[in-house]
Amino acid sequence: MEIKYFRLIKTIAEEGSIANSSDKLFLTQSALSHQLKDLEDQLGFKVFLRTRNKWVLTEEGKELNKFGCEILNSLKKGFDTIKRIRKGSIGNIKVSTECYSFYQGFPIFIQKMGLLYPEINLELILEATHQPISKLLSNDIDIAIVTSKPENNLLSSMEVFEDEIYAIMHKENVLGDLEFLNASDFAKVHLIIHSFPLETVSVYEHYLKPNKIVPSKISAIPLTEVALEMIGANFGILCMPKWALKSFKLPEELIYKKVGKSGLKRKHFLVIRSADEPKKYIQDFISNFSDEFSIV
């Protein structure tokens, strides 16, 4: 039985006649009469007793109307719940990371999110790079992506993926014949990074600094395209994860070398304010981010 019939019965019962129900249902009296006749033909019983002044529900009609009202009320509650859920899906999310290289993977993800969740406005806050946790605590951003889990009761962290940093160089580089690079090998190289300070550069902070090694020359090149051109011309080496270079067409002359015998691996954590955790649009971001980057 179609929903329109339940609305028809409920409205006639409340208004007392088809004539009074016409405006409520935005249909002519003739159309409503045809609908009611079709319904009674399907059911095999009269829903209303017609009188000159008032239409009265039959015993069967009363039960049908009671049942119909329960269905209509249930539908209304369901749609009201959906509206609240959809309202909770609307929001602005400002994101930053501790490292410029991570932004290489973001544009495609933002594009996908825009298609799936047009109500969520995603914004990359580049000026918060290198200090995302402090910016998160000051409400300047909403989500931080870092490689060290912060210890703060106001924040909620989740590990989303692990990657590996490789040294990228020209095949004719003096280190090109090595199976992997030891920390001491970096003492004589020209290391190209995205930006200072060095403490925000993973290969330095997690590998060179603990071994008390500083490269002989360090250049900050914010644009990965330019950095790769320098590497292609055999001017130094660049240390990045492979996934961050997927969108670039790399020259055939470039090769990857492990950093350390076991490789330089790092974990990535997505950090939010604990107070924002119940927000649906934040959860939508987290769920999709985890799906997108868990296969890195």
Short mmCIF file of C-alpha atoms in Angstrom, two decimals:
data_model
loop_
_atom_site.label_atom_id
_atom_site.label_comp_id
_atom_site.label_asym_id
_atom_site.label_seq_id
_atom_site.Cartn_x
_atom_site.Cartn_y
_atom_site.Cartn_z
CA MET A 1 0.00 0.00 0.00
CA GLU A 2 1.44 3.35 -1.06
CA ILE A 3 2.24 6.08 1.49
CA LYS A 4 -0.05 8.52 -0.33
CA TYR A 5 -3.09 6.44 0.71
CA PHE A 6 -2.18 6.69 4.40
CA ARG A 7 -1.90 10.48 4.02
CA LEU A 8 -5.24 10.53 2.19
CA ILE A 9 -7.05 8.62 4.96
CA LYS A 10 -5.43 10.66 7.75
CA THR A 11 -6.28 14.00 6.11
CA ILE A 12 -9.92 13.12 5.33
CA ALA A 13 -10.38 11.80 8.88
CA GLU A 14 -8.97 15.05 10.31
CA GLU A 15 -10.76 17.42 7.92
CA GLY A 16 -14.09 15.56 7.85
CA SER A 17 -14.54 15.41 4.07
CA ILE A 18 -12.79 15.27 0.71
CA ALA A 19 -13.85 18.84 0.02
CA ASN A 20 -11.98 20.09 3.08
CA SER A 21 -8.95 17.88 2.29
CA SER A 22 -8.42 19.15 -1.24
CA ASP A 23 -6.30 22.17 -0.30
CA LYS A 24 -4.29 20.21 2.26
CA LEU A 25 -3.28 17.56 -0.26
CA PHE A 26 -2.95 19.94 -3.23
CA LEU A 27 -5.27 17.81 -5.38
CA THR A 28 -8.76 18.33 -6.77
CA GLN A 29 -11.80 16.71 -5.14
CA SER A 30 -12.21 14.57 -8.22
CA ALA A 31 -8.61 13.28 -7.99
CA LEU A 32 -9.00 12.49 -4.30
CA SER A 33 -12.28 10.67 -4.94
CA HIS A 34 -10.59 8.52 -7.58
CA GLN A 35 -7.70 7.73 -5.21
CA LEU A 36 -10.07 6.71 -2.42
CA LYS A 37 -12.16 4.55 -4.77
CA ASP A 38 -9.02 2.82 -6.09
CA LEU A 39 -7.88 2.15 -2.52
CA GLU A 40 -11.25 0.71 -1.42
CA ASP A 41 -11.32 -1.49 -4.54
CA GLN A 42 -7.88 -2.82 -3.62
CA LEU A 43 -8.80 -3.42 0.02
CA GLY A 44 -12.26 -4.84 -0.59
CA PHE A 45 -13.91 -2.74 2.10
CA LYS A 46 -15.14 0.80 2.70
CA VAL A 47 -12.76 3.09 4.54
CA PHE A 48 -15.30 5.89 5.12
CA LEU A 49 -19.05 6.14 5.62
CA ARG A 50 -20.20 9.14 3.58
CA THR A 51 -22.80 11.47 5.01
CA ARG A 52 -23.91 14.87 3.81
CA ASN A 53 -22.09 16.78 6.55
CA LYS A 54 -19.20 14.50 7.58
CA TRP A 55 -17.19 11.49 6.48
CA VAL A 56 -16.76 8.94 9.25
CA LEU A 57 -14.21 6.11 9.38
CA THR A 58 -15.59 2.59 9.30
CA GLU A 59 -14.34 0.10 11.88
CA GLU A 60 -11.88 -1.22 9.31
CA GLY A 61 -10.99 2.35 8.38
CA LYS A 62 -10.22 3.22 12.01
CA GLU A 63 -7.72 0.37 12.26
CA LEU A 64 -6.19 1.28 8.91
CA ASN A 65 -5.90 4.95 9.92
CA LYS A 66 -4.34 4.02 13.27
CA PHE A 67 -1.81 1.82 11.48
CA GLY A 68 -1.18 4.50 8.87
CA CYS A 69 -0.60 7.22 11.47
CA GLU A 70 2.02 5.05 13.15
CA ILE A 71 3.78 4.60 9.82
CA LEU A 72 3.64 8.32 8.97
CA ASN A 73 4.90 9.29 12.42
CA SER A 74 7.71 6.79 12.13
CA LEU A 75 8.66 8.16 8.73
CA LYS A 76 8.66 11.72 10.06
CA LYS A 77 10.89 10.77 12.98
CA GLY A 78 13.23 8.93 10.61
CA PHE A 79 13.55 11.87 8.23
CA ASP A 80 14.00 14.29 11.14
CA THR A 81 16.86 12.11 12.37
CA ILE A 82 18.39 12.07 8.89
CA LYS A 83 18.15 15.86 8.72
CA ARG A 84 19.97 16.16 12.04
CA ILE A 85 22.63 13.76 10.79
CA ARG A 86 23.01 15.69 7.56
CA LYS A 87 23.24 18.93 9.51
CA GLY A 88 26.02 17.38 11.54
CA SER A 89 27.84 16.55 8.30
CA ILE A 90 28.24 20.23 7.45
CA GLY A 91 31.42 21.89 8.63
CA ASN A 92 34.75 23.55 7.90
CA ILE A 93 37.95 21.64 8.52
CA LYS A 94 41.36 23.31 8.56
CA VAL A 95 44.25 20.87 8.16
CA SER A 96 48.00 21.19 8.54
CA THR A 97 51.01 18.90 8.85
CA GLU A 98 54.48 19.07 10.30
CA CYS A 99 56.14 18.59 6.91
CA TYR A 100 55.62 20.21 3.51
CA SER A 101 56.27 16.93 1.69
CA PHE A 102 53.03 15.50 3.07
CA TYR A 103 50.99 18.01 1.07
CA GLN A 104 51.92 16.13 -2.10
CA GLY A 105 49.21 13.57 -1.37
CA PHE A 106 46.50 16.00 -0.31
CA PRO A 107 45.08 17.57 -3.50
CA ILE A 108 43.67 14.29 -4.84
CA PHE A 109 42.22 13.44 -1.44
CA ILE A 110 40.58 16.87 -1.13
CA GLN A 111 39.10 16.42 -4.61
CA LYS A 112 37.58 13.06 -3.62
CA MET A 113 36.20 14.50 -0.39
CA GLY A 114 34.63 17.36 -2.35
CA LEU A 115 32.73 14.87 -4.49
CA LEU A 116 31.63 12.64 -1.60
CA TYR A 117 30.97 15.37 0.98
CA PRO A 118 30.20 18.70 -0.71
CA GLU A 119 29.00 20.03 2.66
CA ILE A 120 32.50 19.70 4.15
CA ASN A 121 34.86 22.53 3.32
CA LEU A 122 38.50 21.43 3.54
CA GLU A 123 41.28 23.99 3.78
CA LEU A 124 45.03 23.44 3.95
CA ILE A 125 46.72 25.89 6.33
CA LEU A 126 50.31 26.04 5.08
CA GLU A 127 51.37 28.70 7.57
CA ALA A 128 50.71 26.21 10.39
CA THR A 129 53.25 23.75 8.95
CA HIS A 130 56.00 22.80 11.45
CA GLN A 131 53.81 23.82 14.41
CA PRO A 132 50.49 22.01 13.83
CA ILE A 133 50.00 20.88 17.43
CA SER A 134 50.24 24.36 18.92
CA LYS A 135 47.94 25.65 16.16
CA LEU A 136 45.50 22.83 16.93
CA LEU A 137 45.42 23.77 20.60
CA SER A 138 44.86 27.43 19.74
CA ASN A 139 41.95 26.50 17.41
CA ASP A 140 43.73 27.85 14.33
CA ILE A 141 43.40 24.42 12.69
CA ASP A 142 41.14 21.43 13.32
CA ILE A 143 43.29 18.48 12.28
CA ALA A 144 47.06 17.95 12.51
CA ILE A 145 49.05 15.21 10.83
CA VAL A 146 52.30 14.45 12.65
CA THR A 147 54.88 11.70 13.04
CA SER A 148 55.05 11.80 16.84
CA LYS A 149 52.02 11.17 19.02
CA PRO A 150 51.46 14.21 21.28
CA GLU A 151 50.86 13.69 24.99
CA ASN A 152 48.02 16.04 25.83
CA ASN A 153 44.69 15.30 27.50
CA LEU A 154 42.95 17.86 25.29
CA LEU A 155 43.91 15.98 22.14
CA SER A 156 42.89 12.68 20.60
CA SER A 157 45.37 10.84 18.34
CA MET A 158 45.12 7.87 16.03
CA GLU A 159 47.79 6.14 13.97
CA VAL A 160 46.73 6.15 10.32
CA PHE A 161 49.66 4.69 8.41
CA GLU A 162 53.38 3.98 8.28
CA ASP A 163 55.70 4.85 5.42
CA GLU A 164 59.41 4.70 4.61
CA ILE A 165 61.80 7.51 3.72
CA TYR A 166 64.12 6.84 0.78
CA ALA A 167 67.12 8.75 -0.49
CA ILE A 168 66.48 9.78 -4.08
CA MET A 169 69.52 10.46 -6.25
CA HIS A 170 70.91 10.38 -9.75
CA LYS A 171 72.27 6.97 -10.69
CA GLU A 172 75.69 8.54 -11.27
CA ASN A 173 75.81 10.05 -7.79
CA VAL A 174 78.93 9.05 -5.84
CA LEU A 175 76.66 7.10 -3.46
CA GLY A 176 74.76 5.40 -6.27
CA ASP A 177 76.58 2.07 -5.96
CA LEU A 178 75.78 1.63 -2.28
CA GLU A 179 73.08 -0.83 -1.25
CA PHE A 180 71.88 1.60 1.42
CA LEU A 181 73.08 4.82 3.01
CA ASN A 182 74.65 4.89 6.45
CA ALA A 183 74.42 8.03 8.56
CA SER A 184 78.11 8.75 7.88
CA ASP A 185 77.43 8.80 4.13
CA PHE A 186 75.31 11.92 4.58
CA ALA A 187 78.27 13.88 5.97
CA LYS A 188 79.59 14.42 2.45
CA VAL A 189 76.37 15.01 0.51
CA HIS A 190 74.35 18.00 -0.59
CA LEU A 191 71.00 17.37 1.07
CA ILE A 192 67.95 19.04 -0.46
CA ILE A 193 65.04 19.63 1.90
CA HIS A 194 61.70 21.40 1.54
CA SER A 195 62.22 23.88 4.35
CA PHE A 196 63.99 24.71 7.58
CA PRO A 197 64.23 24.17 10.53
CA LEU A 198 66.12 20.89 10.30
CA GLU A 199 64.15 19.50 13.25
CA THR A 200 61.13 19.24 10.94
CA VAL A 201 63.04 17.14 8.38
CA SER A 202 62.42 13.45 9.08
CA VAL A 203 65.75 12.10 7.80
CA TYR A 204 67.63 14.57 10.00
CA GLU A 205 65.48 14.35 13.13
CA HIS A 206 65.11 10.54 13.16
CA TYR A 207 68.40 9.40 11.63
CA LEU A 208 71.15 11.98 11.22
CA LYS A 209 70.70 13.91 14.47
CA PRO A 210 70.80 10.78 16.69
CA ASN A 211 74.05 9.86 14.89
CA LYS A 212 75.42 13.42 15.24
CA ILE A 213 75.74 13.88 11.48
CA VAL A 214 75.16 17.13 9.59
CA PRO A 215 75.36 17.08 5.75
CA SER A 216 78.13 19.16 4.21
CA LYS A 217 75.57 21.29 2.37
CA ILE A 218 71.83 21.77 2.86
CA SER A 219 69.48 23.62 0.52
CA ALA A 220 65.81 24.36 1.15
CA ILE A 221 63.77 24.00 -2.05
CA PRO A 222 60.00 24.34 -1.27
CA LEU A 223 58.87 23.13 -4.71
CA THR A 224 59.27 19.38 -5.22
CA GLU A 225 59.35 19.84 -9.00
CA VAL A 226 62.41 22.08 -8.71
CA ALA A 227 64.06 19.76 -6.19
CA LEU A 228 63.60 16.81 -8.57
CA GLU A 229 65.13 18.80 -11.43
CA MET A 230 68.19 19.44 -9.27
CA ILE A 231 68.42 15.74 -8.41
CA GLY A 232 68.03 14.91 -12.12
CA ALA A 233 71.03 17.14 -12.79
CA ASN A 234 72.96 15.27 -10.06
CA PHE A 235 73.03 18.23 -7.68
CA GLY A 236 72.46 16.52 -4.35
CA ILE A 237 69.96 14.03 -2.92
CA LEU A 238 66.39 14.30 -1.68
CA CYS A 239 64.80 12.17 1.04
CA MET A 240 61.09 11.44 0.70
CA PRO A 241 58.59 8.55 0.80
CA LYS A 242 57.73 7.02 -2.58
CA TRP A 243 53.99 7.69 -2.22
CA ALA A 244 54.57 11.45 -2.11
CA LEU A 245 56.11 11.32 -5.59
CA LYS A 246 53.32 9.38 -7.31
CA SER A 247 51.97 12.47 -9.04
CA PHE A 248 55.38 13.36 -10.56
CA LYS A 249 56.96 11.96 -13.69
CA LEU A 250 60.42 11.01 -12.49
CA PRO A 251 63.41 10.92 -14.84
CA GLU A 252 64.66 7.39 -15.54
CA GLU A 253 68.07 8.40 -14.20
CA LEU A 254 66.77 8.69 -10.63
CA ILE A 255 67.17 5.80 -8.20
CA TYR A 256 66.00 5.04 -4.65
CA LYS A 257 68.28 3.99 -1.81
CA LYS A 258 67.28 2.79 1.65
CA VAL A 259 68.26 5.05 4.55
CA GLY A 260 70.00 2.70 6.96
CA LYS A 261 70.22 -1.05 6.56
CA SER A 262 66.69 -1.62 7.89
CA GLY A 263 65.19 1.44 6.24
CA LEU A 264 63.90 4.65 7.82
CA LYS A 265 60.25 4.08 8.68
CA ARG A 266 57.93 6.58 10.37
CA LYS A 267 54.40 6.46 11.71
CA HIS A 268 51.81 9.10 10.95
CA PHE A 269 49.22 10.22 13.47
CA LEU A 270 46.05 12.18 12.84
CA VAL A 271 45.37 14.48 15.79
CA ILE A 272 42.17 16.35 16.68
CA ARG A 273 40.83 18.13 19.72
CA SER A 274 39.03 15.63 21.96
CA ALA A 275 36.03 17.96 22.12
CA ASP A 276 35.61 17.67 18.33
CA GLU A 277 35.62 13.87 18.27
CA PRO A 278 31.79 13.46 18.33
CA LYS A 279 31.29 15.78 15.34
CA LYS A 280 30.10 13.78 12.36
CA TYR A 281 31.93 15.80 9.72
CA ILE A 282 35.17 15.23 11.63
CA GLN A 283 34.45 11.49 11.76
CA ASP A 284 33.67 11.51 8.02
CA PHE A 285 37.07 13.09 7.36
CA ILE A 286 38.90 10.62 9.60
CA SER A 287 37.20 7.59 8.06
CA ASN A 288 37.98 8.65 4.50
CA PHE A 289 41.51 9.78 5.36
CA SER A 290 42.26 6.39 6.93
CA ASP A 291 40.89 4.58 3.87
CA GLU A 292 42.87 6.77 1.48
CA PHE A 293 46.25 6.66 3.19
CA SER A 294 46.21 3.25 4.86
CA ILE A 295 47.31 1.74 1.53
CA VAL A 296 50.37 3.98 1.24
#
